[in-house]
Amino acid sequence: MTPPGQRVSLAAVRLSDVDLGLVHLLEESELARSTTFRSPTRRDAFTAGRIALRLHISALTGDSPKSLKADYFCPVCSNPTDPGHGIPRYQLPSSNARLRVSLSRSGNWCLLAASLNHGIAAIGVDIENGAAADFDGFASLAMTANERGLLQKAPPAMTAKLQTRLWVRKEAVLKALGTGLATAPSLIDVSALTPAGVRGPALWKVEDIGPASVGLPEDFVASIATRQRGDAQ
Ligand SMILES: CC(C)(COP(=O)(O)OP(=O)(O)OC[C@H]1O[C@@H](n2cnc3c(N)ncnc32)[C@H](O)[C@@H]1OP(=O)(O)O)[C@@H](O)C(=O)NCCC(=O)NCCS
């Protein structure tokens, strides 16, 4: 089997390099969502990420970035007051091909993932900068017993980075599940690269992404989770 990471187009983009003049590529629902950010920095980061994601999909499918129809879906709320949020989905004008995408921002960077592979049912990516998950009480709130065991065995100098590593794996799985943090992170175990706590664990794979392999700065931690279609093995 080809490793999932090789069936997914991945790219890291520096948000400040994205031309915000391309905001016309976005749809009403996306522009409406951008107005919900009070901080101009966060608003620009949101807009840049959405533009970059359209350009990334366009490079994969050949469709023009403006022709992609955003169809974000939140499985938690059926009547969103925050439009255009949830699982990122885009309809292609050219075909009914199964497009799967994911996006993660941290600081001035975002990681984008897109796949047209028929065998992939869901993708999630997550990035964090350095030891972002290193705060008091984090392990007891978000980690499983297995994960806490790994952290206890790690040399003290490695603990913060390992905690962040486990966190990005976990967020990648939660995004591929489509629930995000509406599922308690402590229910998903990512101490191994086949996650536990998900349905059909054999269909799942988590991969750590070397920052240099996608052009992220060295202090970033990144992971991708993929779920295969049940009938594709
Ligand atoms: C989804 C979530 C894990 C994102 O993590 P984060 O570290 O804050 O942010 P990231 O930059 O890594 O990811 C943001 C991206 O995740 C994706 N995303 C959001 N919700 C998602 C979901 N339910 N499933 C999969 N992906 C999701 C979107 O592409 C989003 O990009 P956008 O800002 O352009 O919409 C987290 O914000 C979360 O779980 N939020 C609450 C979920 C919830 O309760 N939703 C109910 C609202 S009614």
Tab-separated table of C-alpha atoms and ligand atoms in Angstrom:
chain	number	residue	atom	x	y	z
A	1	MET	CA	0.000	0.000	0.000
A	2	THR	CA	1.296	3.458	-0.823
A	3	PRO	CA	1.744	5.454	2.383
A	4	PRO	CA	-1.138	7.947	2.691
A	5	GLY	CA	1.223	10.921	2.780
A	6	GLN	CA	2.309	10.065	-0.758
A	7	ARG	CA	-1.273	10.093	-2.005
A	8	VAL	CA	-1.911	13.554	-0.618
A	9	SER	CA	-0.601	16.802	-2.038
A	10	LEU	CA	0.935	18.736	0.864
A	11	ALA	CA	2.266	22.300	0.868
A	12	ALA	CA	3.357	24.757	3.512
A	13	VAL	CA	2.680	28.425	2.800
A	14	ARG	CA	3.919	31.530	4.591
A	15	LEU	CA	0.691	33.454	5.203
A	16	SER	CA	2.324	36.855	4.774
A	17	ASP	CA	3.424	35.775	1.261
A	18	VAL	CA	-0.177	35.258	0.131
A	19	ASP	CA	-1.489	38.076	-2.073
A	20	LEU	CA	-4.540	39.388	-0.209
A	21	GLY	CA	-5.495	41.146	-3.434
A	22	LEU	CA	-6.811	37.711	-4.441
A	23	VAL	CA	-9.580	37.998	-1.856
A	24	HIS	CA	-12.022	38.140	-4.792
A	25	LEU	CA	-11.443	34.384	-5.154
A	26	LEU	CA	-13.428	33.807	-1.952
A	27	GLU	CA	-17.195	33.370	-1.710
A	28	GLU	CA	-19.740	35.326	0.319
A	29	SER	CA	-19.771	32.760	3.148
A	30	GLU	CA	-15.994	32.981	3.464
A	31	LEU	CA	-15.960	36.779	3.383
A	32	ALA	CA	-18.724	36.813	6.008
A	33	ARG	CA	-16.637	34.515	8.201
A	34	SER	CA	-13.608	36.798	7.805
A	35	THR	CA	-15.614	39.707	9.253
A	36	THR	CA	-16.112	37.747	12.498
A	37	PHE	CA	-12.419	38.206	13.425
A	38	ARG	CA	-11.861	41.353	15.488
A	39	SER	CA	-8.091	41.228	15.122
A	40	PRO	CA	-6.908	42.360	11.668
A	41	THR	CA	-3.943	39.957	11.979
A	42	ARG	CA	-6.234	36.986	12.555
A	43	ARG	CA	-8.598	38.151	9.820
A	44	ASP	CA	-5.738	38.387	7.327
A	45	ALA	CA	-4.404	34.980	8.408
A	46	PHE	CA	-7.852	33.467	7.850
A	47	THR	CA	-8.222	35.114	4.439
A	48	ALA	CA	-4.695	34.188	3.358
A	49	GLY	CA	-5.244	30.559	4.379
A	50	ARG	CA	-8.499	30.328	2.423
A	51	ILE	CA	-6.876	31.888	-0.675
A	52	ALA	CA	-3.869	29.559	-0.368
A	53	LEU	CA	-6.144	26.525	-0.024
A	54	ARG	CA	-8.026	27.433	-3.223
A	55	LEU	CA	-4.737	27.897	-5.091
A	56	HIS	CA	-3.493	24.553	-3.751
A	57	ILE	CA	-6.640	22.698	-4.866
A	58	SER	CA	-6.508	24.443	-8.220
A	59	ALA	CA	-2.923	23.234	-8.765
A	60	LEU	CA	-4.066	19.664	-8.046
A	61	THR	CA	-7.310	19.582	-10.049
A	62	GLY	CA	-6.723	22.141	-12.799
A	63	ASP	CA	-9.934	23.991	-11.890
A	64	SER	CA	-9.727	27.753	-11.545
A	65	PRO	CA	-9.544	28.762	-7.861
A	66	LYS	CA	-12.637	30.952	-8.120
A	67	SER	CA	-14.732	28.183	-9.660
A	68	LEU	CA	-14.422	25.960	-6.555
A	69	LYS	CA	-17.654	25.970	-4.581
A	70	ALA	CA	-17.068	26.061	-0.835
A	71	ASP	CA	-19.287	23.574	0.967
A	72	TYR	CA	-17.955	23.600	4.551
A	73	PHE	CA	-19.867	21.326	6.871
A	74	CYS	CA	-20.063	21.449	10.645
A	75	PRO	CA	-21.342	18.154	12.061
A	76	VAL	CA	-21.883	19.796	15.459
A	77	CYS	CA	-24.275	22.654	14.610
A	78	SER	CA	-26.970	22.352	11.955
A	79	ASN	CA	-27.750	26.087	11.851
A	80	PRO	CA	-24.364	27.840	11.894
A	81	THR	CA	-24.185	31.417	13.078
A	82	ASP	CA	-20.534	31.397	12.006
A	83	PRO	CA	-20.845	30.760	8.260
A	84	GLY	CA	-18.418	28.681	6.309
A	85	HIS	CA	-16.886	26.804	9.213
A	86	GLY	CA	-16.324	23.126	9.927
A	87	ILE	CA	-14.901	20.375	7.723
A	88	PRO	CA	-13.360	22.064	4.670
A	89	ARG	CA	-15.091	20.857	1.514
A	90	TYR	CA	-15.111	22.183	-2.054
A	91	GLN	CA	-17.160	21.052	-5.032
A	92	LEU	CA	-15.239	20.875	-8.291
A	93	PRO	CA	-16.852	22.310	-11.413
A	94	SER	CA	-15.013	19.803	-13.625
A	95	SER	CA	-16.062	16.511	-12.058
A	96	ASN	CA	-17.661	14.669	-9.165
A	97	ALA	CA	-14.236	13.413	-8.076
A	98	ARG	CA	-13.787	12.862	-4.338
A	99	LEU	CA	-11.733	15.815	-3.185
A	100	ARG	CA	-10.510	15.697	0.408
A	101	VAL	CA	-8.770	18.717	1.938
A	102	SER	CA	-7.420	19.943	5.256
A	103	LEU	CA	-5.712	23.080	6.504
A	104	SER	CA	-3.870	24.154	9.624
A	105	ARG	CA	-2.439	27.555	10.577
A	106	SER	CA	0.146	28.367	13.215
A	107	GLY	CA	1.854	31.720	13.488
A	108	ASN	CA	2.685	32.969	10.012
A	109	TRP	CA	2.423	29.521	8.415
A	110	CYS	CA	-0.221	27.179	7.156
A	111	LEU	CA	-0.099	23.583	5.985
A	112	LEU	CA	-2.437	22.535	3.188
A	113	ALA	CA	-3.453	19.018	2.172
A	114	ALA	CA	-5.553	17.917	-0.790
A	115	SER	CA	-6.219	14.561	-2.391
A	116	LEU	CA	-8.282	13.165	-5.245
A	117	ASN	CA	-7.341	9.609	-4.314
A	118	HIS	CA	-10.451	7.467	-4.463
A	119	GLY	CA	-9.268	5.321	-1.542
A	120	ILE	CA	-9.017	8.192	0.943
A	121	ALA	CA	-12.175	8.898	2.918
A	122	ALA	CA	-10.838	11.657	5.162
A	123	ILE	CA	-7.729	13.762	5.793
A	124	GLY	CA	-6.659	15.906	8.707
A	125	VAL	CA	-3.474	17.937	9.116
A	126	ASP	CA	-2.217	19.942	12.033
A	127	ILE	CA	0.845	22.080	12.742
A	128	GLU	CA	2.117	23.794	15.844
A	129	ASN	CA	5.062	26.001	16.429
A	130	GLY	CA	7.637	24.637	18.936
A	131	ALA	CA	6.262	23.647	22.324
A	132	ALA	CA	2.787	25.144	21.829
A	133	ALA	CA	1.105	22.440	23.904
A	134	ASP	CA	3.391	22.908	26.931
A	135	PHE	CA	1.244	24.302	29.729
A	136	ASP	CA	0.292	23.081	33.216
A	137	GLY	CA	-2.453	20.507	33.300
A	138	PHE	CA	-2.322	19.856	29.559
A	139	ALA	CA	-1.281	16.203	29.865
A	140	SER	CA	-3.975	15.354	32.381
A	141	LEU	CA	-6.666	17.089	30.293
A	142	ALA	CA	-5.817	15.975	26.802
A	143	MET	CA	-3.691	12.838	26.979
A	144	THR	CA	-4.612	9.168	27.384
A	145	ALA	CA	-2.942	6.980	30.014
A	146	ASN	CA	-0.667	5.487	27.305
A	147	GLU	CA	0.371	8.954	26.144
A	148	ARG	CA	1.054	10.128	29.694
A	149	GLY	CA	3.204	7.007	30.131
A	150	LEU	CA	5.243	7.948	27.042
A	151	LEU	CA	5.682	11.479	28.362
A	152	GLN	CA	6.822	10.230	31.772
A	153	LYS	CA	9.471	8.002	30.150
A	154	ALA	CA	10.825	10.773	27.903
A	155	PRO	CA	13.970	12.705	28.937
A	156	PRO	CA	12.856	16.005	30.536
A	157	ALA	CA	14.429	18.014	27.705
A	158	MET	CA	12.227	16.169	25.197
A	159	THR	CA	8.921	16.287	27.061
A	160	ALA	CA	7.574	19.574	25.682
A	161	LYS	CA	8.313	18.630	22.076
A	162	LEU	CA	6.839	15.138	22.513
A	163	GLN	CA	3.706	16.644	24.049
A	164	THR	CA	3.335	18.931	21.040
A	165	ARG	CA	3.974	15.951	18.728
A	166	LEU	CA	1.167	13.974	20.372
A	167	TRP	CA	-1.105	17.009	20.240
A	168	VAL	CA	-0.697	17.629	16.498
A	169	ARG	CA	-1.250	13.930	15.781
A	170	LYS	CA	-4.395	14.094	17.869
A	171	GLU	CA	-5.728	17.264	16.219
A	172	ALA	CA	-5.011	15.744	12.799
A	173	VAL	CA	-7.153	12.725	13.754
A	174	LEU	CA	-9.909	14.950	15.186
A	175	LYS	CA	-10.004	16.908	11.920
A	176	ALA	CA	-10.148	13.723	9.833
A	177	LEU	CA	-12.985	12.552	12.124
A	178	GLY	CA	-14.721	15.849	11.354
A	179	THR	CA	-15.670	16.651	14.934
A	180	GLY	CA	-12.612	18.673	15.907
A	181	LEU	CA	-12.435	19.339	19.633
A	182	ALA	CA	-16.129	18.508	20.023
A	183	THR	CA	-14.623	15.032	20.595
A	184	ALA	CA	-12.621	15.031	23.824
A	185	PRO	CA	-8.943	14.753	22.820
A	186	SER	CA	-8.352	12.390	25.747
A	187	LEU	CA	-10.530	9.774	23.983
A	188	ILE	CA	-8.122	9.430	21.038
A	189	ASP	CA	-4.795	7.708	21.601
A	190	VAL	CA	-1.970	8.583	19.222
A	191	SER	CA	0.961	7.049	21.072
A	192	ALA	CA	1.312	4.765	18.016
A	193	LEU	CA	0.838	5.652	14.361
A	194	THR	CA	-2.406	3.670	14.207
A	195	PRO	CA	-4.706	5.714	16.427
A	196	ALA	CA	-6.892	4.077	19.070
A	197	GLY	CA	-10.333	5.337	20.103
A	198	VAL	CA	-11.551	5.692	16.500
A	199	ARG	CA	-13.929	3.341	14.701
A	200	GLY	CA	-12.137	0.924	12.357
A	201	PRO	CA	-8.601	1.730	13.555
A	202	ALA	CA	-7.072	-0.448	10.803
A	203	LEU	CA	-8.336	2.075	8.232
A	204	TRP	CA	-6.448	4.900	9.949
A	205	LYS	CA	-2.879	6.072	9.699
A	206	VAL	CA	-1.082	8.960	11.361
A	207	GLU	CA	2.205	10.207	9.918
A	208	ASP	CA	4.635	12.727	11.335
A	209	ILE	CA	5.737	15.235	8.710
A	210	GLY	CA	9.327	16.444	8.802
A	211	PRO	CA	9.073	20.248	8.640
A	212	ALA	CA	11.847	20.497	6.037
A	213	SER	CA	10.035	18.012	3.766
A	214	VAL	CA	7.255	20.560	3.199
A	215	GLY	CA	9.254	23.758	3.661
A	216	LEU	CA	8.158	24.591	7.221
A	217	PRO	CA	10.685	26.155	9.614
A	218	GLU	CA	12.571	23.560	11.707
A	219	ASP	CA	10.796	24.392	14.976
A	220	PHE	CA	7.393	23.344	13.591
A	221	VAL	CA	5.732	20.058	14.421
A	222	ALA	CA	3.321	18.649	11.831
A	223	SER	CA	1.233	15.522	11.333
A	224	ILE	CA	-1.279	14.128	8.882
A	225	ALA	CA	-4.035	11.629	9.631
A	226	THR	CA	-5.797	9.720	6.859
A	227	ARG	CA	-8.701	7.326	6.934
A	228	GLN	CA	-9.048	4.921	4.045
A	229	ARG	CA	-12.392	3.986	2.575
A	230	GLY	CA	-13.586	0.737	4.119
A	231	ASP	CA	-13.927	-0.941	0.706
A	232	ALA	CA	-10.553	0.263	-0.617
A	233	GLN	CA	-8.181	-2.175	1.116
B	1	LIG	C1	-11.243	22.350	14.242
B	1	LIG	C2	-10.133	22.634	15.240
B	1	LIG	C3	-9.549	21.298	15.701
B	1	LIG	C4	-9.083	23.485	14.512
B	1	LIG	O1	-7.855	23.559	15.207
B	1	LIG	P1	-7.027	24.890	15.435
B	1	LIG	O2	-5.704	24.477	15.968
B	1	LIG	O3	-7.839	25.859	16.200
B	1	LIG	O4	-6.857	25.558	14.013
B	1	LIG	P2	-6.107	25.072	12.714
B	1	LIG	O5	-5.537	26.266	12.076
B	1	LIG	O6	-5.174	23.929	12.959
B	1	LIG	O7	-7.293	24.521	11.799
B	1	LIG	C5	-8.278	25.374	11.284
B	1	LIG	C6	-8.937	24.649	10.152
B	1	LIG	O8	-9.477	23.412	10.620
B	1	LIG	C7	-10.510	23.033	9.730
B	1	LIG	N1	-11.662	22.616	10.509
B	1	LIG	C8	-12.472	23.366	11.264
B	1	LIG	N2	-13.420	22.597	11.827
B	1	LIG	C9	-13.185	21.342	11.396
B	1	LIG	C10	-13.831	20.106	11.624
B	1	LIG	N3	-14.917	19.987	12.406
B	1	LIG	N4	-13.319	19.011	11.027
B	1	LIG	C11	-12.242	19.089	10.226
B	1	LIG	N5	-11.575	20.246	9.977
B	1	LIG	C12	-12.068	21.348	10.569
B	1	LIG	C13	-10.818	24.224	8.828
B	1	LIG	O9	-10.192	23.994	7.578
B	1	LIG	C14	-10.127	25.351	9.557
B	1	LIG	O10	-9.717	26.345	8.653
B	1	LIG	P3	-10.583	27.722	8.492
B	1	LIG	O11	-10.192	28.551	9.662
B	1	LIG	O12	-10.107	28.267	7.194
B	1	LIG	O13	-12.032	27.352	8.506
B	1	LIG	C15	-10.623	23.393	16.464
B	1	LIG	O14	-10.731	24.747	16.180
B	1	LIG	C16	-11.965	22.934	16.949
B	1	LIG	O15	-12.197	21.761	17.202
B	1	LIG	N6	-12.859	23.860	17.133
B	1	LIG	C17	-14.158	23.609	17.721
B	1	LIG	C18	-14.984	22.586	17.037
B	1	LIG	C19	-16.407	22.755	17.457
B	1	LIG	O16	-16.786	22.635	18.599
B	1	LIG	N7	-17.200	23.068	16.490
B	1	LIG	C20	-18.578	23.330	16.751
B	1	LIG	C21	-18.875	24.742	16.327
B	1	LIG	S1	-20.596	24.947	16.127
